[in-house]
mmCIF file of C-alpha atoms and ligand atoms in Angstrom:
data_model
loop_
_atom_site.group_PDB
_atom_site.id
_atom_site.type_symbol
_atom_site.label_atom_id
_atom_site.label_comp_id
_atom_site.label_asym_id
_atom_site.label_seq_id
_atom_site.Cartn_x
_atom_site.Cartn_y
_atom_site.Cartn_z
ATOM 1 C CA MET W 1 -14.117 7.870 40.508
ATOM 2 C CA THR W 2 -11.657 7.354 37.690
ATOM 3 C CA HIS W 3 -12.014 4.835 34.944
ATOM 4 C CA PRO W 4 -9.114 3.216 33.111
ATOM 5 C CA ALA W 5 -8.667 4.935 29.764
ATOM 6 C CA PRO W 6 -9.806 2.835 26.814
ATOM 7 C CA ALA W 7 -7.087 2.011 24.300
ATOM 8 C CA SER W 8 -8.468 4.643 21.921
ATOM 9 C CA SER W 9 -7.588 7.469 24.281
ATOM 10 C CA VAL W 10 -4.024 6.379 24.868
ATOM 11 C CA GLU W 11 -1.797 9.322 23.941
ATOM 12 C CA PRO W 12 -0.558 9.193 20.361
ATOM 13 C CA ALA W 13 2.903 7.676 20.385
ATOM 14 C CA ALA W 14 5.624 10.312 20.316
ATOM 15 C CA ARG W 15 7.018 10.097 16.795
ATOM 16 C CA ARG W 16 10.372 8.347 16.869
ATOM 17 C CA ASP W 17 13.410 10.261 15.706
ATOM 18 C CA LEU W 18 14.242 8.397 12.527
ATOM 19 C CA ALA W 19 15.857 11.299 10.683
ATOM 20 C CA ASP W 20 18.660 9.070 9.334
ATOM 21 C CA ALA W 21 16.592 6.017 8.426
ATOM 22 C CA PRO W 22 17.545 5.269 4.773
ATOM 23 C CA PHE W 23 13.929 4.688 3.725
ATOM 24 C CA LEU W 24 12.758 8.057 5.090
ATOM 25 C CA VAL W 25 15.800 9.949 3.795
ATOM 26 C CA ALA W 26 15.238 8.596 0.271
ATOM 27 C CA ALA W 27 11.477 9.198 0.465
ATOM 28 C CA ARG W 28 12.202 12.851 1.206
ATOM 29 C CA GLY W 29 14.645 13.154 -1.709
ATOM 30 C CA GLY W 30 17.840 13.113 0.367
ATOM 31 C CA LEU W 31 20.913 10.906 0.027
ATOM 32 C CA PRO W 32 20.492 7.770 2.169
ATOM 33 C CA SER W 33 23.397 5.826 3.681
ATOM 34 C CA ARG W 34 22.373 2.741 1.687
ATOM 35 C CA VAL W 35 19.806 1.729 -0.950
ATOM 36 C CA PRO W 36 16.592 1.376 1.050
ATOM 37 C CA VAL W 37 14.379 -1.615 0.291
ATOM 38 C CA TRP W 38 11.095 -3.090 1.453
ATOM 39 C CA PHE W 39 8.683 -5.390 -0.355
ATOM 40 C CA MET W 40 4.978 -5.054 -0.907
ATOM 41 C CA ARG W 41 3.426 -8.175 0.694
ATOM 42 C CA GLN W 42 6.674 -8.902 2.529
ATOM 43 C CA ALA W 43 4.485 -10.266 5.316
ATOM 44 C CA GLY W 44 2.347 -13.163 4.214
ATOM 45 C CA ARG W 45 2.271 -16.511 2.580
ATOM 46 C CA SER W 46 5.867 -16.622 1.332
ATOM 47 C CA LEU W 47 6.937 -16.984 4.993
ATOM 48 C CA PRO W 48 6.517 -20.367 6.738
ATOM 49 C CA GLU W 49 6.411 -18.603 10.121
ATOM 50 C CA TYR W 50 3.444 -16.566 8.815
ATOM 51 C CA ARG W 51 1.581 -19.642 7.601
ATOM 52 C CA GLU W 52 2.130 -21.267 10.964
ATOM 53 C CA LEU W 53 0.921 -18.266 12.954
ATOM 54 C CA ARG W 54 -2.130 -17.681 10.723
ATOM 55 C CA ALA W 55 -3.284 -21.335 10.796
ATOM 56 C CA GLY W 56 -6.819 -21.450 12.147
ATOM 57 C CA THR W 57 -7.394 -17.675 12.089
ATOM 58 C CA ARG W 58 -9.271 -15.967 9.258
ATOM 59 C CA MET W 59 -7.424 -13.142 7.516
ATOM 60 C CA LEU W 60 -9.867 -10.437 8.613
ATOM 61 C CA GLN W 61 -9.959 -11.737 12.159
ATOM 62 C CA ALA W 62 -6.157 -11.616 12.318
ATOM 63 C CA CYS W 63 -6.202 -7.962 11.220
ATOM 64 C CA PHE W 64 -8.139 -7.000 14.377
ATOM 65 C CA GLU W 65 -5.843 -8.820 16.825
ATOM 66 C CA PRO W 66 -3.078 -6.372 17.772
ATOM 67 C CA ASP W 67 -0.594 -8.984 19.050
ATOM 68 C CA LEU W 68 -0.957 -11.048 15.887
ATOM 69 C CA VAL W 69 -0.630 -7.955 13.664
ATOM 70 C CA ARG W 70 2.469 -6.978 15.596
ATOM 71 C CA GLU W 71 4.143 -10.360 15.227
ATOM 72 C CA ILE W 72 3.264 -10.821 11.523
ATOM 73 C CA THR W 73 4.509 -7.300 10.719
ATOM 74 C CA LEU W 74 7.834 -7.997 12.469
ATOM 75 C CA GLN W 75 8.480 -11.376 10.802
ATOM 76 C CA PRO W 76 9.875 -10.085 7.474
ATOM 77 C CA VAL W 77 11.864 -7.339 9.226
ATOM 78 C CA ARG W 78 13.667 -9.914 11.349
ATOM 79 C CA ARG W 79 14.157 -12.353 8.508
ATOM 80 C CA HIS W 80 15.174 -10.087 5.614
ATOM 81 C CA GLY W 81 16.615 -6.974 7.283
ATOM 82 C CA VAL W 82 14.413 -4.714 5.137
ATOM 83 C CA ASP W 83 14.556 -0.938 5.669
ATOM 84 C CA ALA W 84 10.858 -0.559 6.519
ATOM 85 C CA ALA W 85 8.038 -2.557 8.027
ATOM 86 C CA ILE W 86 4.552 -2.407 6.509
ATOM 87 C CA LEU W 87 1.626 -2.815 8.828
ATOM 88 C CA PHE W 88 -0.051 -6.194 8.388
ATOM 89 C CA SER W 89 -3.621 -5.348 7.462
ATOM 90 C CA ASP W 90 -5.747 -5.233 4.322
ATOM 91 C CA ILE W 91 -7.373 -2.583 2.170
ATOM 92 C CA VAL W 92 -10.833 -3.872 3.137
ATOM 93 C CA VAL W 93 -10.173 -3.649 6.909
ATOM 94 C CA PRO W 94 -11.712 -0.135 7.251
ATOM 95 C CA LEU W 95 -14.765 -1.251 5.256
ATOM 96 C CA ARG W 96 -15.294 -4.271 7.502
ATOM 97 C CA ALA W 97 -14.655 -2.105 10.591
ATOM 98 C CA ALA W 98 -17.317 0.353 9.429
ATOM 99 C CA GLY W 99 -19.821 -2.506 9.309
ATOM 100 C CA ILE W 100 -19.907 -3.454 5.634
ATOM 101 C CA GLY W 101 -20.550 -7.183 5.148
ATOM 102 C CA LEU W 102 -17.538 -8.676 3.406
ATOM 103 C CA ASP W 103 -14.858 -11.302 3.840
ATOM 104 C CA ILE W 104 -11.521 -12.259 2.327
ATOM 105 C CA VAL W 105 -11.838 -15.633 0.657
ATOM 106 C CA PRO W 106 -8.524 -17.546 0.438
ATOM 107 C CA GLY W 107 -7.355 -17.835 -3.175
ATOM 108 C CA THR W 108 -9.942 -15.290 -4.345
ATOM 109 C CA GLY W 109 -9.689 -12.051 -2.392
ATOM 110 C CA PRO W 110 -12.295 -9.703 -0.913
ATOM 111 C CA VAL W 111 -15.940 -10.735 -1.497
ATOM 112 C CA VAL W 112 -18.810 -8.369 -0.627
ATOM 113 C CA ASP W 113 -22.205 -9.618 0.652
ATOM 114 C CA HIS W 114 -24.314 -6.922 -1.054
ATOM 115 C CA PRO W 115 -22.631 -5.216 -4.017
ATOM 116 C CA VAL W 116 -23.123 -1.447 -4.213
ATOM 117 C CA ARG W 117 -24.862 -0.480 -7.456
ATOM 118 C CA THR W 118 -27.430 2.302 -6.816
ATOM 119 C CA LEU W 119 -27.640 5.679 -5.090
ATOM 120 C CA ALA W 120 -29.663 4.019 -2.312
ATOM 121 C CA ASP W 121 -26.864 1.458 -1.852
ATOM 122 C CA VAL W 122 -24.319 4.264 -1.671
ATOM 123 C CA GLU W 123 -26.332 6.282 0.815
ATOM 124 C CA ALA W 124 -26.735 3.222 3.038
ATOM 125 C CA LEU W 125 -22.971 2.676 3.094
ATOM 126 C CA PRO W 126 -21.505 3.403 6.520
ATOM 127 C CA VAL W 127 -18.481 5.714 6.751
ATOM 128 C CA LEU W 128 -15.714 4.726 9.172
ATOM 129 C CA ASP W 129 -15.435 6.191 12.687
ATOM 130 C CA ALA W 130 -11.845 6.240 13.955
ATOM 131 C CA GLU W 131 -12.711 4.187 17.092
ATOM 132 C CA GLN W 132 -13.800 1.309 14.868
ATOM 133 C CA VAL W 133 -10.146 0.735 13.951
ATOM 134 C CA ASP W 134 -8.809 1.009 17.507
ATOM 135 C CA PRO W 135 -7.304 -2.504 17.292
ATOM 136 C CA VAL W 136 -5.274 -1.363 14.265
ATOM 137 C CA ALA W 137 -4.094 1.746 16.118
ATOM 138 C CA ASP W 138 -3.194 -0.447 19.098
ATOM 139 C CA ALA W 139 -1.114 -2.671 16.810
ATOM 140 C CA VAL W 140 0.708 0.408 15.469
ATOM 141 C CA ARG W 141 1.518 1.533 19.026
ATOM 142 C CA LEU W 142 2.903 -1.910 19.878
ATOM 143 C CA LEU W 143 4.985 -1.901 16.716
ATOM 144 C CA VAL W 144 6.572 1.525 17.061
ATOM 145 C CA ALA W 145 7.638 0.488 20.539
ATOM 146 C CA ASP W 146 9.317 -2.647 19.110
ATOM 147 C CA LEU W 147 10.757 -1.550 15.792
ATOM 148 C CA GLY W 148 13.813 0.349 17.025
ATOM 149 C CA ASP W 149 15.102 2.427 14.140
ATOM 150 C CA THR W 150 13.069 0.684 11.425
ATOM 151 C CA PRO W 151 10.267 2.908 10.074
ATOM 152 C CA LEU W 152 6.678 1.625 9.932
ATOM 153 C CA ILE W 153 4.552 2.196 6.832
ATOM 154 C CA GLY W 154 0.783 2.467 7.215
ATOM 155 C CA PHE W 155 -1.551 2.106 4.264
ATOM 156 C CA THR W 156 -5.019 2.340 2.825
ATOM 157 C CA GLY W 157 -6.770 1.339 -0.359
ATOM 158 C CA ALA W 158 -7.555 4.303 -2.617
ATOM 159 C CA PRO W 159 -11.216 5.182 -3.279
ATOM 160 C CA PHE W 160 -11.244 3.684 -6.804
ATOM 161 C CA THR W 161 -9.784 0.306 -5.829
ATOM 162 C CA LEU W 162 -12.135 0.068 -2.826
ATOM 163 C CA ALA W 163 -15.078 1.048 -5.053
ATOM 164 C CA SER W 164 -14.152 -1.659 -7.534
ATOM 165 C CA TYR W 165 -14.492 -4.380 -4.853
ATOM 166 C CA LEU W 166 -17.749 -2.899 -3.541
ATOM 167 C CA VAL W 167 -19.397 -2.449 -6.944
ATOM 168 C CA GLU W 168 -18.203 -5.692 -8.547
ATOM 169 C CA GLY W 169 -18.821 -7.634 -5.337
ATOM 170 C CA GLY W 170 -15.345 -9.162 -5.570
ATOM 171 C CA PRO W 171 -12.188 -9.241 -7.684
ATOM 172 C CA SER W 172 -12.712 -8.331 -11.327
ATOM 173 C CA ARG W 173 -10.681 -8.524 -14.501
ATOM 174 C CA ASN W 174 -12.364 -5.759 -16.478
ATOM 175 C CA HIS W 175 -14.116 -3.693 -13.788
ATOM 176 C CA GLU W 176 -17.111 -3.407 -16.114
ATOM 177 C CA ARG W 177 -19.784 -2.800 -13.474
ATOM 178 C CA THR W 178 -17.581 -0.227 -11.785
ATOM 179 C CA LYS W 179 -17.009 1.627 -15.037
ATOM 180 C CA ALA W 180 -20.693 1.317 -15.979
ATOM 181 C CA LEU W 181 -21.680 3.101 -12.752
ATOM 182 C CA MET W 182 -18.974 5.713 -13.324
ATOM 183 C CA TYR W 183 -20.109 6.485 -16.885
ATOM 184 C CA ALA W 184 -23.866 6.073 -16.507
ATOM 185 C CA ASP W 185 -24.412 7.719 -13.132
ATOM 186 C CA PRO W 186 -21.578 10.143 -12.350
ATOM 187 C CA GLY W 187 -23.500 11.712 -9.458
ATOM 188 C CA THR W 188 -23.791 8.406 -7.612
ATOM 189 C CA TRP W 189 -20.199 7.581 -8.537
ATOM 190 C CA HIS W 190 -18.803 10.771 -7.034
ATOM 191 C CA THR W 191 -20.926 10.324 -3.892
ATOM 192 C CA LEU W 192 -19.536 6.794 -3.509
ATOM 193 C CA LEU W 193 -15.918 7.845 -4.010
ATOM 194 C CA ASP W 194 -16.304 10.790 -1.654
ATOM 195 C CA ARG W 195 -17.533 8.477 1.113
ATOM 196 C CA LEU W 196 -14.703 6.041 0.460
ATOM 197 C CA ALA W 197 -12.202 8.921 0.537
ATOM 198 C CA ASP W 198 -13.512 9.879 3.998
ATOM 199 C CA THR W 199 -13.161 6.275 5.180
ATOM 200 C CA ALA W 200 -9.650 5.922 3.730
ATOM 201 C CA LEU W 201 -8.532 9.227 5.261
ATOM 202 C CA THR W 202 -9.951 8.337 8.683
ATOM 203 C CA PHE W 203 -8.147 4.974 8.503
ATOM 204 C CA LEU W 204 -4.825 6.614 7.596
ATOM 205 C CA ARG W 205 -5.147 9.392 10.162
ATOM 206 C CA ALA W 206 -5.731 6.805 12.879
ATOM 207 C CA GLN W 207 -2.518 5.053 11.824
ATOM 208 C CA VAL W 208 -0.559 8.325 11.709
ATOM 209 C CA ALA W 209 -1.873 9.382 15.131
ATOM 210 C CA ALA W 210 -0.739 6.026 16.516
ATOM 211 C CA GLY W 211 2.760 6.473 15.106
ATOM 212 C CA VAL W 212 3.315 5.231 11.528
ATOM 213 C CA ASP W 213 6.254 6.970 9.833
ATOM 214 C CA ALA W 214 5.013 6.931 6.224
ATOM 215 C CA VAL W 215 1.849 5.966 4.374
ATOM 216 C CA GLN W 216 1.122 4.209 1.096
ATOM 217 C CA VAL W 217 -2.126 4.632 -0.812
ATOM 218 C CA PHE W 218 -2.752 1.486 -2.890
ATOM 219 C CA ASP W 219 -4.764 2.209 -6.025
ATOM 220 C CA SER W 220 -3.969 -1.253 -7.296
ATOM 221 C CA TRP W 221 -6.547 -1.316 -10.084
ATOM 222 C CA ALA W 222 -6.373 2.320 -11.280
ATOM 223 C CA GLY W 223 -4.366 1.092 -14.280
ATOM 224 C CA ALA W 224 -7.681 -0.094 -15.737
ATOM 225 C CA LEU W 225 -8.589 3.557 -16.418
ATOM 226 C CA SER W 226 -7.641 5.934 -19.222
ATOM 227 C CA THR W 227 -5.768 9.046 -18.148
ATOM 228 C CA ARG W 228 -8.810 11.131 -18.986
ATOM 229 C CA ASP W 229 -11.182 9.039 -16.881
ATOM 230 C CA TYR W 230 -8.670 8.818 -14.032
ATOM 231 C CA ARG W 231 -8.428 12.600 -13.905
ATOM 232 C CA GLU W 232 -12.173 13.176 -14.027
ATOM 233 C CA PHE W 233 -13.530 10.344 -11.908
ATOM 234 C CA VAL W 234 -10.761 9.352 -9.519
ATOM 235 C CA LEU W 235 -8.009 11.931 -9.026
ATOM 236 C CA PRO W 236 -10.105 14.428 -6.976
ATOM 237 C CA HIS W 237 -11.016 11.688 -4.492
ATOM 238 C CA SER W 238 -7.491 10.309 -4.127
ATOM 239 C CA ALA W 239 -6.374 13.936 -3.720
ATOM 240 C CA LYS W 240 -8.774 14.267 -0.796
ATOM 241 C CA VAL W 241 -7.044 11.331 0.914
ATOM 242 C CA LEU W 242 -3.459 12.368 0.139
ATOM 243 C CA GLY W 243 -4.143 16.085 0.624
ATOM 244 C CA GLY W 244 -5.794 15.336 3.957
ATOM 245 C CA LEU W 245 -2.397 14.144 5.181
ATOM 246 C CA ALA W 246 -0.350 17.016 3.763
ATOM 247 C CA ASP W 247 0.250 18.450 7.227
ATOM 248 C CA ALA W 248 0.938 15.080 8.890
ATOM 249 C CA GLY W 249 4.677 15.263 8.272
ATOM 250 C CA VAL W 250 4.966 11.719 6.895
ATOM 251 C CA PRO W 251 5.948 10.807 3.306
ATOM 252 C CA ARG W 252 3.012 9.740 1.155
ATOM 253 C CA ILE W 253 3.548 6.959 -1.417
ATOM 254 C CA HIS W 254 0.985 6.445 -4.202
ATOM 255 C CA PHE W 255 1.058 3.095 -6.013
ATOM 256 C CA GLY W 256 -0.926 1.272 -8.671
ATOM 257 C CA VAL W 257 -0.424 -1.546 -11.184
ATOM 258 C CA GLY W 258 -0.301 -0.825 -14.922
ATOM 259 C CA THR W 259 -0.311 2.906 -14.242
ATOM 260 C CA GLY W 260 2.425 3.942 -16.690
ATOM 261 C CA ALA W 261 0.061 6.451 -18.311
ATOM 262 C CA LEU W 262 -1.138 7.785 -14.936
ATOM 263 C CA LEU W 263 2.118 8.390 -13.074
ATOM 264 C CA GLY W 264 2.068 12.179 -13.508
ATOM 265 C CA SER W 265 -1.561 12.358 -12.425
ATOM 266 C CA MET W 266 -0.860 10.128 -9.444
ATOM 267 C CA ARG W 267 1.875 12.464 -8.289
ATOM 268 C CA GLU W 268 -0.393 15.440 -8.852
ATOM 269 C CA ALA W 269 -2.957 13.831 -6.539
ATOM 270 C CA GLY W 270 -0.569 14.612 -3.682
ATOM 271 C CA ALA W 271 2.145 11.959 -3.635
ATOM 272 C CA ASP W 272 5.654 12.549 -2.319
ATOM 273 C CA VAL W 273 6.772 9.202 -3.733
ATOM 274 C CA VAL W 274 5.393 7.629 -6.919
ATOM 275 C CA GLY W 275 5.200 3.831 -6.862
ATOM 276 C CA VAL W 276 5.981 2.268 -10.256
ATOM 277 C CA ASP W 277 5.137 -1.268 -11.385
ATOM 278 C CA TRP W 278 7.655 -3.305 -13.428
ATOM 279 C CA ARG W 279 6.284 -2.289 -16.831
ATOM 280 C CA THR W 280 7.808 1.200 -16.868
ATOM 281 C CA PRO W 281 11.580 1.605 -16.382
ATOM 282 C CA LEU W 282 12.250 3.992 -13.499
ATOM 283 C CA ASP W 283 14.223 6.507 -15.591
ATOM 284 C CA GLU W 284 11.351 6.597 -18.075
ATOM 285 C CA ALA W 285 8.881 7.012 -15.187
ATOM 286 C CA VAL W 286 10.888 9.971 -13.865
ATOM 287 C CA ARG W 287 10.936 11.639 -17.316
ATOM 288 C CA ARG W 288 7.192 11.177 -17.727
ATOM 289 C CA VAL W 289 6.252 12.415 -14.276
ATOM 290 C CA GLU W 290 8.503 15.453 -14.498
ATOM 291 C CA ALA W 291 7.225 16.347 -17.981
ATOM 292 C CA GLU W 292 3.575 15.839 -17.062
ATOM 293 C CA THR W 293 3.723 17.773 -13.808
ATOM 294 C CA ASP W 294 6.243 20.437 -14.828
ATOM 295 C CA ARG W 295 8.095 19.755 -11.576
ATOM 296 C CA GLY W 296 11.454 18.123 -10.948
ATOM 297 C CA ASP W 297 12.675 16.177 -7.971
ATOM 298 C CA VAL W 298 10.353 13.217 -8.143
ATOM 299 C CA VAL W 299 11.035 10.313 -5.782
ATOM 300 C CA VAL W 300 10.155 6.851 -7.090
ATOM 301 C CA GLN W 301 9.578 3.440 -5.559
ATOM 302 C CA GLY W 302 9.928 0.139 -7.381
ATOM 303 C CA ASN W 303 10.093 -1.873 -9.518
ATOM 304 C CA LEU W 304 11.473 -5.424 -9.828
ATOM 305 C CA ASP W 305 9.039 -7.802 -11.513
ATOM 306 C CA PRO W 306 8.043 -10.214 -8.710
ATOM 307 C CA ALA W 307 8.324 -13.113 -11.198
ATOM 308 C CA THR W 308 12.073 -12.392 -11.513
ATOM 309 C CA LEU W 309 12.493 -13.872 -8.032
ATOM 310 C CA PHE W 310 11.912 -17.312 -9.587
ATOM 311 C CA ALA W 311 14.734 -16.943 -12.150
ATOM 312 C CA GLY W 312 17.779 -17.545 -9.927
ATOM 313 C CA ASP W 313 20.120 -15.286 -7.960
ATOM 314 C CA ASP W 314 22.238 -14.156 -10.921
ATOM 315 C CA VAL W 315 19.196 -12.793 -12.714
ATOM 316 C CA VAL W 316 17.829 -11.240 -9.520
ATOM 317 C CA ARG W 317 21.113 -9.437 -8.814
ATOM 318 C CA ARG W 318 21.508 -8.258 -12.409
ATOM 319 C CA GLU W 319 17.945 -6.922 -12.600
ATOM 320 C CA ALA W 320 18.165 -5.302 -9.160
ATOM 321 C CA THR W 321 21.397 -3.519 -10.120
ATOM 322 C CA ARG W 322 19.808 -2.298 -13.368
ATOM 323 C CA ILE W 323 16.838 -0.920 -11.437
ATOM 324 C CA VAL W 324 19.065 0.876 -8.937
ATOM 325 C CA ASP W 325 20.942 2.437 -11.863
ATOM 326 C CA GLU W 326 17.689 3.521 -13.534
ATOM 327 C CA GLY W 327 16.523 4.937 -10.215
ATOM 328 C CA ARG W 328 19.496 7.312 -10.199
ATOM 329 C CA ALA W 329 17.457 9.503 -12.582
ATOM 330 C CA ALA W 330 15.205 10.357 -9.623
ATOM 331 C CA ALA W 331 15.728 12.677 -6.666
ATOM 332 C CA GLY W 332 15.264 9.611 -4.504
ATOM 333 C CA HIS W 333 14.643 5.891 -5.002
ATOM 334 C CA VAL W 334 13.159 3.335 -2.631
ATOM 335 C CA PHE W 335 13.720 -0.179 -3.973
ATOM 336 C CA ASN W 336 10.666 -2.429 -4.038
ATOM 337 C CA LEU W 337 9.018 -4.971 -6.289
ATOM 338 C CA GLY W 338 6.710 -3.799 -9.054
ATOM 339 C CA HIS W 339 3.825 -5.480 -7.158
ATOM 340 C CA GLY W 340 3.483 -7.788 -4.190
ATOM 341 C CA VAL W 341 5.620 -10.831 -3.312
ATOM 342 C CA LEU W 342 4.007 -13.876 -4.937
ATOM 343 C CA PRO W 343 2.989 -16.551 -2.394
ATOM 344 C CA ASP W 344 5.315 -19.249 -3.835
ATOM 345 C CA THR W 345 8.417 -17.049 -3.655
ATOM 346 C CA ASP W 346 11.401 -18.599 -1.839
ATOM 347 C CA PRO W 347 11.922 -16.160 1.050
ATOM 348 C CA ASP W 348 15.691 -16.814 1.056
ATOM 349 C CA VAL W 349 15.845 -15.180 -2.385
ATOM 350 C CA LEU W 350 14.388 -12.023 -0.819
ATOM 351 C CA THR W 351 16.898 -12.112 2.037
ATOM 352 C CA ARG W 352 19.797 -12.407 -0.425
ATOM 353 C CA LEU W 353 18.321 -9.615 -2.572
ATOM 354 C CA VAL W 354 18.261 -7.253 0.427
ATOM 355 C CA ALA W 355 21.900 -8.114 1.200
ATOM 356 C CA HIS W 356 22.864 -7.433 -2.431
ATOM 357 C CA LEU W 357 21.075 -4.076 -2.498
ATOM 358 C CA HIS W 358 22.851 -3.052 0.679
ATOM 359 C CA THR W 359 26.229 -3.488 -1.088
ATOM 360 C CA LEU W 360 25.281 -0.949 -3.807
ATOM 361 C CA THR W 361 25.970 2.780 -3.616
ATOM 362 C CA PRO W 362 22.822 4.926 -3.503
ATOM 363 C CA GLY W 363 22.282 8.289 -5.112
ATOM 364 C CA ARG W 364 22.505 10.043 -8.446
HETATM 365 O O1 CP3 A 1 2.392 -5.745 2.132
HETATM 366 C C1 CP3 A 1 2.272 -6.301 3.245
HETATM 367 O O2 CP3 A 1 3.071 -7.157 3.686
HETATM 368 C C2 CP3 A 1 1.151 -5.840 4.145
HETATM 369 C C3 CP3 A 1 -0.006 -6.587 4.019
HETATM 370 C C4 CP3 A 1 -1.050 -6.351 2.943
HETATM 371 C C5 CP3 A 1 -2.065 -7.317 2.744
HETATM 372 N N1 CP3 A 1 -2.973 -6.810 1.886
HETATM 373 C C6 CP3 A 1 -2.120 -8.603 3.434
HETATM 374 C C7 CP3 A 1 -2.864 -9.700 2.798
HETATM 375 C C8 CP3 A 1 -1.328 -5.276 2.104
HETATM 376 C C9 CP3 A 1 -0.531 -4.008 1.894
HETATM 377 C C10 CP3 A 1 -2.555 -5.588 1.437
HETATM 378 C C11 CP3 A 1 -3.231 -4.662 0.521
HETATM 379 C C12 CP3 A 1 -4.185 -5.214 -0.442
HETATM 380 N N2 CP3 A 1 -5.190 -6.112 -0.242
HETATM 381 C C13 CP3 A 1 -4.273 -4.771 -1.776
HETATM 382 C C14 CP3 A 1 -3.396 -3.721 -2.383
HETATM 383 C C15 CP3 A 1 -2.059 -4.272 -2.682
HETATM 384 C C16 CP3 A 1 -2.005 -5.067 -3.945
HETATM 385 O O3 CP3 A 1 -1.646 -6.250 -3.851
HETATM 386 O O4 CP3 A 1 -2.288 -4.508 -4.993
HETATM 387 C C17 CP3 A 1 -5.325 -5.473 -2.386
HETATM 388 C C18 CP3 A 1 -5.779 -5.345 -3.819
HETATM 389 C C19 CP3 A 1 -5.905 -6.306 -1.396
HETATM 390 C C20 CP3 A 1 -7.072 -7.213 -1.536
HETATM 391 C C21 CP3 A 1 -6.674 -8.606 -1.230
HETATM 392 N N3 CP3 A 1 -6.532 -9.098 0.051
HETATM 393 C C22 CP3 A 1 -6.288 -9.648 -2.125
HETATM 394 C C23 CP3 A 1 -6.300 -9.537 -3.623
HETATM 395 C C24 CP3 A 1 -5.917 -10.760 -1.345
HETATM 396 C C25 CP3 A 1 -5.366 -12.100 -1.813
HETATM 397 C C26 CP3 A 1 -6.411 -13.169 -1.828
HETATM 398 C C27 CP3 A 1 -5.797 -14.549 -2.045
HETATM 399 O O5 CP3 A 1 -5.922 -15.384 -1.151
HETATM 400 O O6 CP3 A 1 -5.186 -14.758 -3.100
HETATM 401 C C28 CP3 A 1 -6.079 -10.392 0.004
HETATM 402 C C29 CP3 A 1 -5.763 -11.213 1.180
HETATM 403 C C30 CP3 A 1 -4.475 -10.897 1.816
HETATM 404 N N4 CP3 A 1 -4.104 -9.644 2.205
HETATM 405 C C31 CP3 A 1 -3.463 -11.816 2.179
HETATM 406 C C32 CP3 A 1 -2.465 -11.072 2.820
HETATM 407 C C33 CP3 A 1 -1.193 -11.593 3.446
HETATM 408 C C34 CP3 A 1 -3.525 -13.315 1.980
HETATM 409 C C35 CP3 A 1 -4.407 -13.877 3.030
HETATM 410 C C36 CP3 A 1 -3.892 -15.170 3.619
HETATM 411 O O7 CP3 A 1 -2.718 -15.220 4.024
HETATM 412 O O8 CP3 A 1 -4.694 -16.103 3.734
#
């Protein structure tokens, strides 16, 4: 007797042939046919159609409903004509899937039931099994079937940023409990980050197997660390995640906020594309990364200050053009914001920004 195959054993989607997609060409350091652009948090509260669809469904519930994930991911692609889609999900999705008690509280962010502070807490922490994110993989398969020639970006939180939520119990300004654990009990710290690296890598591999065309590792809060501490306490674990995808054949983007002093180290961790926030001009970022890593040909992503989108179209166009010009110092440039779209952003400003970028000439 045969049984219908569960969704998890559906064949991995055949990777689409997107060799000419501007986003992928630029991410690989080639010359794209136009300036590629996508926006961190392009899906979400800036879009009325998102707010309507999400009404009555909790964020983390939505992330496990493949049809909803599919539709929310497609919304900004349809509306803005961006050059890539990013999977609608959250960095805490793999933690919740693994069985860790947490929720996303509107207006606050991820909140953890039992903060992780001791070796016993760390050892009790479940590590993700790939089947636990089957709904996410299903959403990816639906999306690659729908997206035509638009690439799909998968993502994960990096071990440090995930650890910060788990140790603090929620969002934190100074990350003091996280750093206290790191400094006072390095053994427990490294055990925690190693487990989170395994979870992050399993989450990304599941997305790649289901068909995403690129991945981004968000180490949003790594900018809280000195270069020295980043290299000792964080880099080896992020390298496990990025290095674990070296043979996957998809570009790997590595992004954090306030990471001007870490950009070289973040590339060294295994990034093909270095994400830059708005504080460091892209040409300066390229100089720093190339000097720190003794390698040329860095590809960068960024870096319009999301607050600029409130200053009127003339300012937006001027700043966007400046950033494209600064990006010519790099082997490749993917235009993005320096952090996520702010919820009150007028989405029409984003649509007009994409149209403006597509009139510019890419390349060095
Ligand atoms: O970029 C995209 O369009 C894809 C979607 C995406 C979300 N979260 C959806 C989301 C991505 C890439 C993330 C990653 C994420 N989540 C990060 C790293 C990126 C970054 O911003 O630095 C972080 C730190 C989180 C944790 C998190 N989740 C925060 C801080 C919040 C906001 C809480 C709030 O209400 O202010 C969330 C919730 C969240 N994740 C929302 C969305 C669209 C808002 C939830 C809602 O619509 O109610």
